[in-house]
PDB file of C-alpha atoms in Angstrom:
ATOM      1  CA  UNK A  23      38.807 -34.881 -18.370  1.00 56.00           C
ATOM      2  CA  UNK A  24      38.101 -34.329 -14.672  1.00 59.00           C
ATOM      3  CA  UNK A  25      35.036 -32.318 -13.607  1.00 62.00           C
ATOM      4  CA  UNK A  26      37.351 -29.392 -12.812  1.00 64.00           C
ATOM      5  CA  UNK A  27      38.748 -29.460 -16.371  1.00 65.00           C
ATOM      6  CA  UNK A  28      42.030 -31.225 -15.556  1.00 64.00           C
ATOM      7  CA  UNK A  29      43.067 -33.662 -18.286  1.00 69.00           C
ATOM      8  CA  UNK A  30      43.499 -37.238 -17.068  1.00 71.00           C
ATOM      9  CA  UNK A  31      46.751 -37.467 -19.009  1.00 66.00           C
ATOM     10  CA  UNK A  32      48.377 -35.414 -16.201  1.00 68.00           C
ATOM     11  CA  UNK A  33      47.913 -38.434 -13.896  1.00 72.00           C
ATOM     12  CA  UNK A  34      49.768 -41.054 -15.943  1.00 76.00           C
ATOM     13  CA  UNK A  35      53.298 -40.193 -14.865  1.00 76.00           C
ATOM     14  CA  UNK A  36      56.131 -41.867 -16.712  1.00 79.00           C
ATOM     15  CA  UNK A  37      54.147 -42.585 -19.872  1.00 80.00           C
ATOM     16  CA  UNK A  38      54.599 -40.719 -23.152  1.00 81.00           C
ATOM     17  CA  UNK A  39      51.139 -41.434 -24.549  1.00 83.00           C
ATOM     18  CA  UNK A  40      47.788 -43.022 -23.737  1.00 83.00           C
ATOM     19  CA  UNK A  41      48.793 -46.022 -25.868  1.00 86.00           C
ATOM     20  CA  UNK A  42      51.976 -46.462 -23.789  1.00 87.00           C
ATOM     21  CA  UNK A  43      49.978 -46.223 -20.541  1.00 87.00           C
ATOM     22  CA  UNK A  44      47.309 -48.699 -21.685  1.00 87.00           C
ATOM     23  CA  UNK A  45      49.941 -51.158 -22.918  1.00 89.00           C
ATOM     24  CA  UNK A  46      51.582 -51.072 -19.474  1.00 87.00           C
ATOM     25  CA  UNK A  47      48.235 -51.419 -17.675  1.00 86.00           C
ATOM     26  CA  UNK A  48      47.359 -54.452 -19.820  1.00 88.00           C
ATOM     27  CA  UNK A  49      50.361 -56.446 -18.595  1.00 89.00           C
ATOM     28  CA  UNK A  50      49.885 -59.248 -16.050  1.00 89.00           C
ATOM     29  CA  UNK A  51      51.008 -58.154 -12.601  1.00 83.00           C
ATOM     30  CA  UNK A  52      50.415 -54.437 -13.198  1.00 82.00           C
ATOM     31  CA  UNK A  53      48.491 -52.796 -10.377  1.00 80.00           C
ATOM     32  CA  UNK A  54      45.589 -50.505 -11.170  1.00 80.00           C
ATOM     33  CA  UNK A  55      45.778 -46.842 -10.252  1.00 82.00           C
ATOM     34  CA  UNK A  56      43.392 -43.931  -9.721  1.00 82.00           C
ATOM     35  CA  UNK A  57      42.896 -43.477 -13.478  1.00 85.00           C
ATOM     36  CA  UNK A  58      41.851 -47.120 -13.824  1.00 86.00           C
ATOM     37  CA  UNK A  59      39.404 -46.761 -10.910  1.00 87.00           C
ATOM     38  CA  UNK A  60      37.936 -43.666 -12.553  1.00 87.00           C
ATOM     39  CA  UNK A  61      37.499 -45.607 -15.799  1.00 87.00           C
ATOM     40  CA  UNK A  62      35.893 -48.529 -13.902  1.00 88.00           C
ATOM     41  CA  UNK A  63      33.408 -46.199 -12.171  1.00 90.00           C
ATOM     42  CA  UNK A  64      32.351 -44.893 -15.593  1.00 87.00           C
ATOM     43  CA  UNK A  65      32.324 -48.322 -17.247  1.00 86.00           C
ATOM     44  CA  UNK A  66      30.178 -49.940 -14.544  1.00 87.00           C
ATOM     45  CA  UNK A  67      28.071 -46.855 -13.707  1.00 88.00           C
ATOM     46  CA  UNK A  68      28.873 -47.075 -10.003  1.00 89.00           C
ATOM     47  CA  UNK A  69      30.580 -45.227  -7.201  1.00 90.00           C
ATOM     48  CA  UNK A  70      33.842 -46.619  -5.863  1.00 89.00           C
ATOM     49  CA  UNK A  71      34.574 -45.926  -2.195  1.00 87.00           C
ATOM     50  CA  UNK A  72      38.264 -46.193  -1.303  1.00 88.00           C
ATOM     51  CA  UNK A  73      39.162 -46.595   2.375  1.00 85.00           C
ATOM     52  CA  UNK A  74      42.776 -45.682   3.114  1.00 82.00           C
ATOM     53  CA  UNK A  75      45.121 -47.457   5.530  1.00 80.00           C
ATOM     54  CA  UNK A  76      46.578 -44.075   6.497  1.00 75.00           C
ATOM     55  CA  UNK A  77      44.804 -42.689   9.550  1.00 67.00           C
ATOM     56  CA  UNK A  78      45.568 -39.087   8.525  1.00 69.00           C
ATOM     57  CA  UNK A  79      44.382 -39.598   4.921  1.00 64.00           C
ATOM     58  CA  UNK A  80      40.798 -38.948   3.884  1.00 69.00           C
ATOM     59  CA  UNK A  81      38.814 -41.757   2.349  1.00 78.00           C
ATOM     60  CA  UNK A  82      37.810 -41.143  -1.248  1.00 81.00           C
ATOM     61  CA  UNK A  83      34.712 -41.660  -3.367  1.00 85.00           C
ATOM     62  CA  UNK A  84      35.273 -41.940  -7.113  1.00 85.00           C
ATOM     63  CA  UNK A  85      32.154 -40.953  -9.043  1.00 86.00           C
ATOM     64  CA  UNK A  86      31.246 -41.608 -12.677  1.00 86.00           C
ATOM     65  CA  UNK A  87      31.018 -38.585 -14.987  1.00 83.00           C
ATOM     66  CA  UNK A  88      27.270 -38.890 -15.377  1.00 80.00           C
ATOM     67  CA  UNK A  89      24.421 -39.061 -12.873  1.00 81.00           C
ATOM     68  CA  UNK A  90      23.832 -42.525 -11.439  1.00 80.00           C
ATOM     69  CA  UNK A  91      20.263 -43.130 -10.239  1.00 75.00           C
ATOM     70  CA  UNK A  92      20.884 -46.019  -7.861  1.00 67.00           C
ATOM     71  CA  UNK A  93      24.016 -47.982  -7.221  1.00 69.00           C
ATOM     72  CA  UNK A  94      25.601 -50.268  -4.695  1.00 78.00           C
ATOM     73  CA  UNK A  95      29.119 -48.865  -4.452  1.00 81.00           C
ATOM     74  CA  UNK A  96      32.215 -50.953  -4.869  1.00 84.00           C
ATOM     75  CA  UNK A  97      34.301 -50.644  -1.689  1.00 85.00           C
ATOM     76  CA  UNK A  98      38.084 -50.997  -1.876  1.00 86.00           C
ATOM     77  CA  UNK A  99      40.840 -50.636   0.664  1.00 84.00           C
ATOM     78  CA  UNK A 100      44.031 -48.809  -0.213  1.00 84.00           C
ATOM     79  CA  UNK A 101      47.114 -50.092   1.587  1.00 81.00           C
ATOM     80  CA  UNK A 102      49.456 -47.101   1.414  1.00 75.00           C
ATOM     81  CA  UNK A 103      52.325 -47.505  -1.050  1.00 73.00           C
ATOM     82  CA  UNK A 104      51.297 -51.093  -1.785  1.00 72.00           C
ATOM     83  CA  UNK A 105      48.006 -51.604  -3.671  1.00 78.00           C
ATOM     84  CA  UNK A 106      44.222 -51.726  -3.589  1.00 79.00           C
ATOM     85  CA  UNK A 107      42.472 -54.639  -1.869  1.00 80.00           C
ATOM     86  CA  UNK A 108      38.865 -55.833  -1.880  1.00 76.00           C
ATOM     87  CA  UNK A 109      36.841 -55.393   1.291  1.00 76.00           C
ATOM     88  CA  UNK A 110      33.633 -56.869   2.648  1.00 70.00           C
ATOM     89  CA  UNK A 111      31.401 -55.686   5.502  1.00 69.00           C
ATOM     90  CA  UNK A 112      32.042 -57.187   8.929  1.00 66.00           C
ATOM     91  CA  UNK A 113      29.118 -59.203  10.231  1.00 66.00           C
ATOM     92  CA  UNK A 114      26.814 -56.962  12.268  1.00 60.00           C
ATOM     93  CA  UNK A 115      29.054 -53.884  12.077  1.00 55.00           C
ATOM     94  CA  UNK A 116      29.466 -50.888   9.827  1.00 54.00           C
ATOM     95  CA  UNK A 117      33.163 -51.621   9.401  1.00 56.00           C
ATOM     96  CA  UNK A 118      35.159 -53.289   6.665  1.00 56.00           C
ATOM     97  CA  UNK A 119      37.653 -56.121   6.626  1.00 53.00           C
ATOM     98  CA  UNK A 120      39.981 -57.595   4.033  1.00 51.00           C
ATOM     99  CA  UNK A 121      38.499 -60.350   1.884  1.00 45.00           C
TER     100      UNK A 121
END
């Protein structure tokens, strides 16, 4: 359930049940999606910052359901219509580059 009361099941398009969705997500070669990132934020008690490749798209911070005292966020890039990629800080700059 999202903080606004929206059920997460509304975000797993094309799947008839949670079991069907999780079976598909467990297959090699299946890319993670927003629901998986939300689950990871909760599992690892951390924020996940997603930086989009689209210049007109806002970057996103995925927060766990509960209060996190201190965390070093995981930072991912989102290449539009392709997949998520890991990022690392550029030396001496507050910018990110592909790993």
